[in-house]
mmCIF file of C-alpha atoms in Angstrom:
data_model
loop_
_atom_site.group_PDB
_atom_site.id
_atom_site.type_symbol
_atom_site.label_atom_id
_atom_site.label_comp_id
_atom_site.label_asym_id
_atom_site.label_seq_id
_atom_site.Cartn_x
_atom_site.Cartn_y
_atom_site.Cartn_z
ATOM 1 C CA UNK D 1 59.437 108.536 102.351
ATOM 2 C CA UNK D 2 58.676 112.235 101.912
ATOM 3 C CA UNK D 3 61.382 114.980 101.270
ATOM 4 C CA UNK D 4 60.355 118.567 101.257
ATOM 5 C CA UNK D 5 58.485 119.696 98.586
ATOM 6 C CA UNK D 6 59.387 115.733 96.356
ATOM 7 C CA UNK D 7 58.428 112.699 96.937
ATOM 8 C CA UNK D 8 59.444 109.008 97.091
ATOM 9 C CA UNK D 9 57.445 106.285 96.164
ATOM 10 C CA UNK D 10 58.894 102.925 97.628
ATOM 11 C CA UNK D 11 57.798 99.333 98.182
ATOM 12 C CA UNK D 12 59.213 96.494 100.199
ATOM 13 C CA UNK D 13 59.324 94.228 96.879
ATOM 14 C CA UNK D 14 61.459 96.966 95.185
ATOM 15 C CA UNK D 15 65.120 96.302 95.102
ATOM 16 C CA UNK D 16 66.941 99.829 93.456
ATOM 17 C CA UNK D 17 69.627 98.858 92.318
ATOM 18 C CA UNK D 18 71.028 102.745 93.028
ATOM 19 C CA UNK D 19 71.701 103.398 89.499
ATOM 20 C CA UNK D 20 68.317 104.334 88.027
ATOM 21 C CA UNK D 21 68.916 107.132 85.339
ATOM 22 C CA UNK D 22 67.173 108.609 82.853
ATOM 23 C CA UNK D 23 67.630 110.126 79.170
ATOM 24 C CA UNK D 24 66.025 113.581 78.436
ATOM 25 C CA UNK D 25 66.912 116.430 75.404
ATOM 26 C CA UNK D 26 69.567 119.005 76.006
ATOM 27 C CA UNK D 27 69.832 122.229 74.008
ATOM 28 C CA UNK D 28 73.408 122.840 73.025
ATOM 29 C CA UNK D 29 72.175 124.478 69.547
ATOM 30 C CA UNK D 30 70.759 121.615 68.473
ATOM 31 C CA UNK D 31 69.175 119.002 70.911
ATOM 32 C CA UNK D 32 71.397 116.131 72.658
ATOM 33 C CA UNK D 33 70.578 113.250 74.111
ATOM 34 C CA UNK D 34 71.869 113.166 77.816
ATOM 35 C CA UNK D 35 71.693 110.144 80.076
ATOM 36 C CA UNK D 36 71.211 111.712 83.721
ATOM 37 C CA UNK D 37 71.857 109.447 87.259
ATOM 38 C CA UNK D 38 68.719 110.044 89.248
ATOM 39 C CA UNK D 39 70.388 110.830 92.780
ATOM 40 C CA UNK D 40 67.863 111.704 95.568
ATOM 41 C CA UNK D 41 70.714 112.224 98.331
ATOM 42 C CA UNK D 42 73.006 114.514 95.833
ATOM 43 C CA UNK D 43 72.424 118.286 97.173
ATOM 44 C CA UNK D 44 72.747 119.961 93.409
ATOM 45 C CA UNK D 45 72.611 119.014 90.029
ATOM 46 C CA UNK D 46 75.805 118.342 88.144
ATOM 47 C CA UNK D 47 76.473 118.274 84.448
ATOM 48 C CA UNK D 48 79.961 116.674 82.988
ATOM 49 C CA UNK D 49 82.055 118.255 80.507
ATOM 50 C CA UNK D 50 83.659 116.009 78.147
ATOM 51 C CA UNK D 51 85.672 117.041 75.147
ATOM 52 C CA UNK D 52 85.816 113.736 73.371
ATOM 53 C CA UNK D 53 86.014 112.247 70.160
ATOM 54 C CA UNK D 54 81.851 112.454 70.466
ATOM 55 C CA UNK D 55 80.060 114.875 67.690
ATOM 56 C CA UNK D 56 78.640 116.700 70.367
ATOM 57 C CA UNK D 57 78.759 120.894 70.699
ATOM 58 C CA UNK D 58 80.723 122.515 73.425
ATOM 59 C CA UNK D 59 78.638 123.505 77.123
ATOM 60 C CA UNK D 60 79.355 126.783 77.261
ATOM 61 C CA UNK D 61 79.083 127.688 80.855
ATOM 62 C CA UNK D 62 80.053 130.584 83.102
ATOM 63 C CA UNK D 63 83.333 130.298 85.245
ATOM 64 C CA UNK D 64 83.012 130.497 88.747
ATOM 65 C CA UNK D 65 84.736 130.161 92.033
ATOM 66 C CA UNK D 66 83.279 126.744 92.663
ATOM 67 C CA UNK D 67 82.110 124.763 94.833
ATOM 68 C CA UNK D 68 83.196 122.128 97.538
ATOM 69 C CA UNK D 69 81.584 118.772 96.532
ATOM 70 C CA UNK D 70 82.073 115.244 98.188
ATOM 71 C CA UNK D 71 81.711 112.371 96.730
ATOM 72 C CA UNK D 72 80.497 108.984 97.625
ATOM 73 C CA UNK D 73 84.515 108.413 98.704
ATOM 74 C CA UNK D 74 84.702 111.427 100.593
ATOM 75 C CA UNK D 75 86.948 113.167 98.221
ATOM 76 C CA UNK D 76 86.561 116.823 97.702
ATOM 77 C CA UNK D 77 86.119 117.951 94.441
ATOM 78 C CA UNK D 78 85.221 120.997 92.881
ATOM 79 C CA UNK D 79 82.560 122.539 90.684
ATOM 80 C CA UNK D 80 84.496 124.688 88.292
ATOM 81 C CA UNK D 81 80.901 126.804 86.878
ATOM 82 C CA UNK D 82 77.386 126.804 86.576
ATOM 83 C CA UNK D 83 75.312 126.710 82.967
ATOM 84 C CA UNK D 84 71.522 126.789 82.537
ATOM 85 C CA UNK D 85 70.029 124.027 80.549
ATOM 86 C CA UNK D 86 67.332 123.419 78.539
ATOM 87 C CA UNK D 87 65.880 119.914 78.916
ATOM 88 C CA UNK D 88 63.049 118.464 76.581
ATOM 89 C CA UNK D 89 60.913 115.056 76.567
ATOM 90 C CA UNK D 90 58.354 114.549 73.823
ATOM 91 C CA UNK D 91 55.766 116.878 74.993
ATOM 92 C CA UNK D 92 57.268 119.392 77.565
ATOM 93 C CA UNK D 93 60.657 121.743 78.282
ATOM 94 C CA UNK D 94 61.974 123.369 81.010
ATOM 95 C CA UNK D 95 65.415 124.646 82.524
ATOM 96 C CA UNK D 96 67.769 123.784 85.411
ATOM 97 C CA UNK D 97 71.113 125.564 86.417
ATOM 98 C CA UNK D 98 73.868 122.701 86.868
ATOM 99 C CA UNK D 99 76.951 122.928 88.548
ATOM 100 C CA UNK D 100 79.788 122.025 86.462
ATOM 101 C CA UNK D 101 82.503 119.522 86.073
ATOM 102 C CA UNK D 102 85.375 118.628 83.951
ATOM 103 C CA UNK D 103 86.580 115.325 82.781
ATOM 104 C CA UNK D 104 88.235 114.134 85.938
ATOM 105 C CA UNK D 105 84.272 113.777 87.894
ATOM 106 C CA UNK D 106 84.454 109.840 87.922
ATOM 107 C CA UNK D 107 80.560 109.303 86.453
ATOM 108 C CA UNK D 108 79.613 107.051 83.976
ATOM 109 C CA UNK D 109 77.007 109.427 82.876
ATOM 110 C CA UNK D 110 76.335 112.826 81.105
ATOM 111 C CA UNK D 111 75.281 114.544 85.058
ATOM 112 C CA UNK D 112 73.202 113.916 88.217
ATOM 113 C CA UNK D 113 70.135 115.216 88.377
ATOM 114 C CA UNK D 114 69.804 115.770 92.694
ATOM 115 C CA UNK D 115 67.262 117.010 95.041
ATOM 116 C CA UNK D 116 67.916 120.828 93.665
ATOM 117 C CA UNK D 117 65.732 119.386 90.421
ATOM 118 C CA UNK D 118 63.254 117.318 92.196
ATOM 119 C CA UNK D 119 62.552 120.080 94.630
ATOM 120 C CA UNK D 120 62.183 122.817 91.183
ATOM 121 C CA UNK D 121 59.938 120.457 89.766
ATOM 122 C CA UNK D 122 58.287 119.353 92.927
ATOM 123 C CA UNK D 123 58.694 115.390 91.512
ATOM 124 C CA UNK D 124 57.395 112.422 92.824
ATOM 125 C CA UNK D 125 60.315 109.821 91.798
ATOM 126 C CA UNK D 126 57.869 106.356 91.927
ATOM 127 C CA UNK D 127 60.495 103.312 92.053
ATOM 128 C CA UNK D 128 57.622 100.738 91.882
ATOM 129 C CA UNK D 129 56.781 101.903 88.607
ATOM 130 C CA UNK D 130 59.985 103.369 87.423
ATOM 131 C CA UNK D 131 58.426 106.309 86.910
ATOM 132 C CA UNK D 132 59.070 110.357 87.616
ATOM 133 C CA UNK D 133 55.812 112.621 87.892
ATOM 134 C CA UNK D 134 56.519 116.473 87.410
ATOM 135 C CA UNK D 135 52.879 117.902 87.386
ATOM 136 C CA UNK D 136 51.863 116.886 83.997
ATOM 137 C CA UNK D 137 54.726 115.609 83.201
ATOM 138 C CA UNK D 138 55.482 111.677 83.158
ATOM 139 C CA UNK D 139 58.992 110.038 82.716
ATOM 140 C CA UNK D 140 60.570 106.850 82.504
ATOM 141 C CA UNK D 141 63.209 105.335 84.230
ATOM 142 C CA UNK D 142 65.540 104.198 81.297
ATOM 143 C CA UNK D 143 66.126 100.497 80.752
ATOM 144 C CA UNK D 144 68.054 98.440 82.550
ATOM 145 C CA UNK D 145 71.085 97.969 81.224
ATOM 146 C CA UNK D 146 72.231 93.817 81.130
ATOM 147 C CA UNK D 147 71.263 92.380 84.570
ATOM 148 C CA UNK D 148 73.643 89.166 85.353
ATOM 149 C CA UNK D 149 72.192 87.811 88.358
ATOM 150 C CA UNK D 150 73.513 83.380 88.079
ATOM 151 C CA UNK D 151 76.708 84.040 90.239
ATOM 152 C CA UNK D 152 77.363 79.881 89.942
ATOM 153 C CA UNK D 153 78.506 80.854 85.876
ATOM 154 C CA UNK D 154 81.250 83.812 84.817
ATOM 155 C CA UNK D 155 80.341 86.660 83.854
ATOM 156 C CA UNK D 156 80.057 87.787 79.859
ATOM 157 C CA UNK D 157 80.430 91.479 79.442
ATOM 158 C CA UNK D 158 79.051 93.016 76.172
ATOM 159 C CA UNK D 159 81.242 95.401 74.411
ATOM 160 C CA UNK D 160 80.953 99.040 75.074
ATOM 161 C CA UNK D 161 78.419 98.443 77.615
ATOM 162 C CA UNK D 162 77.756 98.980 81.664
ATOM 163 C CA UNK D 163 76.082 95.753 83.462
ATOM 164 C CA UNK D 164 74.796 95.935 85.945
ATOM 165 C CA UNK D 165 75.712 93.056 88.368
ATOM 166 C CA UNK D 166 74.959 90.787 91.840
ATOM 167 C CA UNK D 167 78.673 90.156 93.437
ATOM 168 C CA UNK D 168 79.462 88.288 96.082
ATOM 169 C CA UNK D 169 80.062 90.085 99.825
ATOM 170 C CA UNK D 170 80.729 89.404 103.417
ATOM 171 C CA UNK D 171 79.915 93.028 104.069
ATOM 172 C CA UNK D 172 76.560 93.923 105.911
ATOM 173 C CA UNK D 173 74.808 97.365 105.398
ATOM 174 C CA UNK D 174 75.276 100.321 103.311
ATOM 175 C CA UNK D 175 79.089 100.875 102.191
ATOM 176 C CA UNK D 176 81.558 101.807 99.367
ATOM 177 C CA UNK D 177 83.207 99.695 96.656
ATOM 178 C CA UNK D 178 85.961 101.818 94.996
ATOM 179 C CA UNK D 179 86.314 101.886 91.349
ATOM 180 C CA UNK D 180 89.043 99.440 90.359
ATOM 181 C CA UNK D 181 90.081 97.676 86.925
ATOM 182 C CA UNK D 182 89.127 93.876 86.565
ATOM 183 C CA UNK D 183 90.362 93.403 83.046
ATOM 184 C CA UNK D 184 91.770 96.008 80.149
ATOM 185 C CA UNK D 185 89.080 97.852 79.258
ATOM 186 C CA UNK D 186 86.911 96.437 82.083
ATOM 187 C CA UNK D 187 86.164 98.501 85.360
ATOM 188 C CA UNK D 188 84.246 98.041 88.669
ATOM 189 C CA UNK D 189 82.320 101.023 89.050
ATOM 190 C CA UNK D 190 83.100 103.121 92.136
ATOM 191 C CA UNK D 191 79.421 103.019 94.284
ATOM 192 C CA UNK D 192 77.612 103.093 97.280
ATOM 193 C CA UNK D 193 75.438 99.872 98.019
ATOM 194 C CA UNK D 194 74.023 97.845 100.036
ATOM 195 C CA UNK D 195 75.150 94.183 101.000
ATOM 196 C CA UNK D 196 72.154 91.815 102.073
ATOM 197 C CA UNK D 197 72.402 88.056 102.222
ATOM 198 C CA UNK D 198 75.785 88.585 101.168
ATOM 199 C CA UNK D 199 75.569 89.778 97.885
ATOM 200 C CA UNK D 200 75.455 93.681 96.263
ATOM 201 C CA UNK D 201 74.347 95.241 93.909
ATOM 202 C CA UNK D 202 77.127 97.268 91.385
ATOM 203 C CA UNK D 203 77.714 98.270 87.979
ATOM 204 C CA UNK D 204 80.227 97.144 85.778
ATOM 205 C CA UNK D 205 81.358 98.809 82.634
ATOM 206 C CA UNK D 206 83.260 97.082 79.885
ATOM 207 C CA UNK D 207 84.547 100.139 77.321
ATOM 208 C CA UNK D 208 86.614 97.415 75.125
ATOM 209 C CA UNK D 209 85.563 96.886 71.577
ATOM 210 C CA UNK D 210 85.084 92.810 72.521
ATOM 211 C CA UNK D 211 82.829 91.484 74.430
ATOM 212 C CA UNK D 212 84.838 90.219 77.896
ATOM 213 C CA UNK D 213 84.269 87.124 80.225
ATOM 214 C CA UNK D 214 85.076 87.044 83.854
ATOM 215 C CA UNK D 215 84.750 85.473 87.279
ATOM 216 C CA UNK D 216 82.977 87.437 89.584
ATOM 217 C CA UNK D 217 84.606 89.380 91.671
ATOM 218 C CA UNK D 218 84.274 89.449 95.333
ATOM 219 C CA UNK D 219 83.892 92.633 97.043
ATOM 220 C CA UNK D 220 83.721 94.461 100.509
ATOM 221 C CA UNK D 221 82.296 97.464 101.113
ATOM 222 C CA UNK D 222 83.892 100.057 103.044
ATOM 223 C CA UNK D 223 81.895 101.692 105.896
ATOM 224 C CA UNK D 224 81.004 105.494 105.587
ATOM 225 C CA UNK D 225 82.197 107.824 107.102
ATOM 226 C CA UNK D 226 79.801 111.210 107.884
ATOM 227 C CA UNK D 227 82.100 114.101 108.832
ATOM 228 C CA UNK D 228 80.482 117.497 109.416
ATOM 229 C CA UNK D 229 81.955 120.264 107.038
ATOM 230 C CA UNK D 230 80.914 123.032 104.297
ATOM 231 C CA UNK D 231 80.837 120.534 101.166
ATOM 232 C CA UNK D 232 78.032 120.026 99.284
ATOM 233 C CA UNK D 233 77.483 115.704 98.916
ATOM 234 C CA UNK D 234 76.855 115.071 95.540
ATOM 235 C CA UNK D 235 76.726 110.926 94.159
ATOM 236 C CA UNK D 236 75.024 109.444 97.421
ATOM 237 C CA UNK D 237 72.355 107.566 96.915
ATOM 238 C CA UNK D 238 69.524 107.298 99.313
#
């Protein structure tokens, strides 16, 4: 699959599991460690503004008018400013401007790094080797998180951690599964998958202090819906 001016590297034995992501520095005075989702469908780049109980300095961005976003739900959100960031890896820096949103974007992670990036950096994103070429540049894919794939057996949930998880479907296709709460503490991500020989692939995310044991759930995935208008789609995978 070829996009203009990045590339996809695919192969028929590769599953994705849609929530590859990877960790690179961010200036912010001194350098942070931000976890980004790599999102080949997402339009523009998105960093999340937290104000947390996390040591970590203040984005200062610039305030703008925004813009539209959708969503993997179709909800409209919007940007509320832009900010240009300096990311590092061992060897190599460079910057991006990200679109900016506050604490109510529903991600798991510290931004989205969308087509926008990989077009700048004219990437080849290689899922068979979980792998991201930028000219001389070569990154990882981070690690997989927990993989629970035995649905016969319940499922143990590590503390403070996201799984990521097989659940049972009747649903064919691509579709949604909206975030919903399975436990205190313990929440089905909201994300866009696939079912296939009904099961999916999701992520769950257990932010309790203990580690948590459940049944696993079963899910259906609600069809999308493509409506034409001026918002920018941000969080679909493809």
């Amino acid at each position: 699959m070829v996009c203009p001016q990045f590339a996809i590297n695919e192969c028929e034995e590769h599953c994705k599991s849609r929530l590859d992501t990877v960790t690179v520095g961010v200036d912010l005075g001194r350098t942070e460690k931000f976890r980004f989702l790599i999102d080949t469908g997402a339009e523009i780049s998105i960093v999340r503004i937290v104000r947390s109980a996390r040591l970590r300095p203040e984005i200062n961005y610039e305030p703008t008018e925004g813009t539209d976003v959708k969503g993997i739900s179709n909800a409209l959100l919007r940007t509320g400013g832009t900010v240009l960031l300096k990311l590092f890896t061992l060897t190599h820096e460079t910057t991006h401007l990200f679109h900016v949103m506050g604490e109510s974007f529903d991600c798991w992670y510290d931004g989205i790094l969308g087509q926008d990036f990989w077009r700048n950096k004219g990437a080849i994103i290689d899922y068979c080797n979980c792998e991201i070429t930028m000219g001389e540049v070569v990154m990882e894919f981070d690690d997989k998180p927990d993989e629970t794939t035995d649905l016969t057996r319940l499922l143990t949930l590590k503390s403070r951690t996201e799984s990521i998880v097989r659940l049972p479907t009747k649903s064919r296709g691509f579709g949604i599964i909206y975030k919903r709460e399975l436990a205190p503490g313990v929440c089905l991500a909201e994300t866009l998958t696939k079912g296939v020989d009904g099961y999916c692939v999701t992520s769950i995310v257990n932010t309790s202090e203990e580690n948590v044991t459940i049944e696993p759930p079963f899910v259906e995935l609600e069809e999308v819906e493509n409506d034409c208008d001026n918002s920018v789609l941000i969080f679909l995978l493809q």
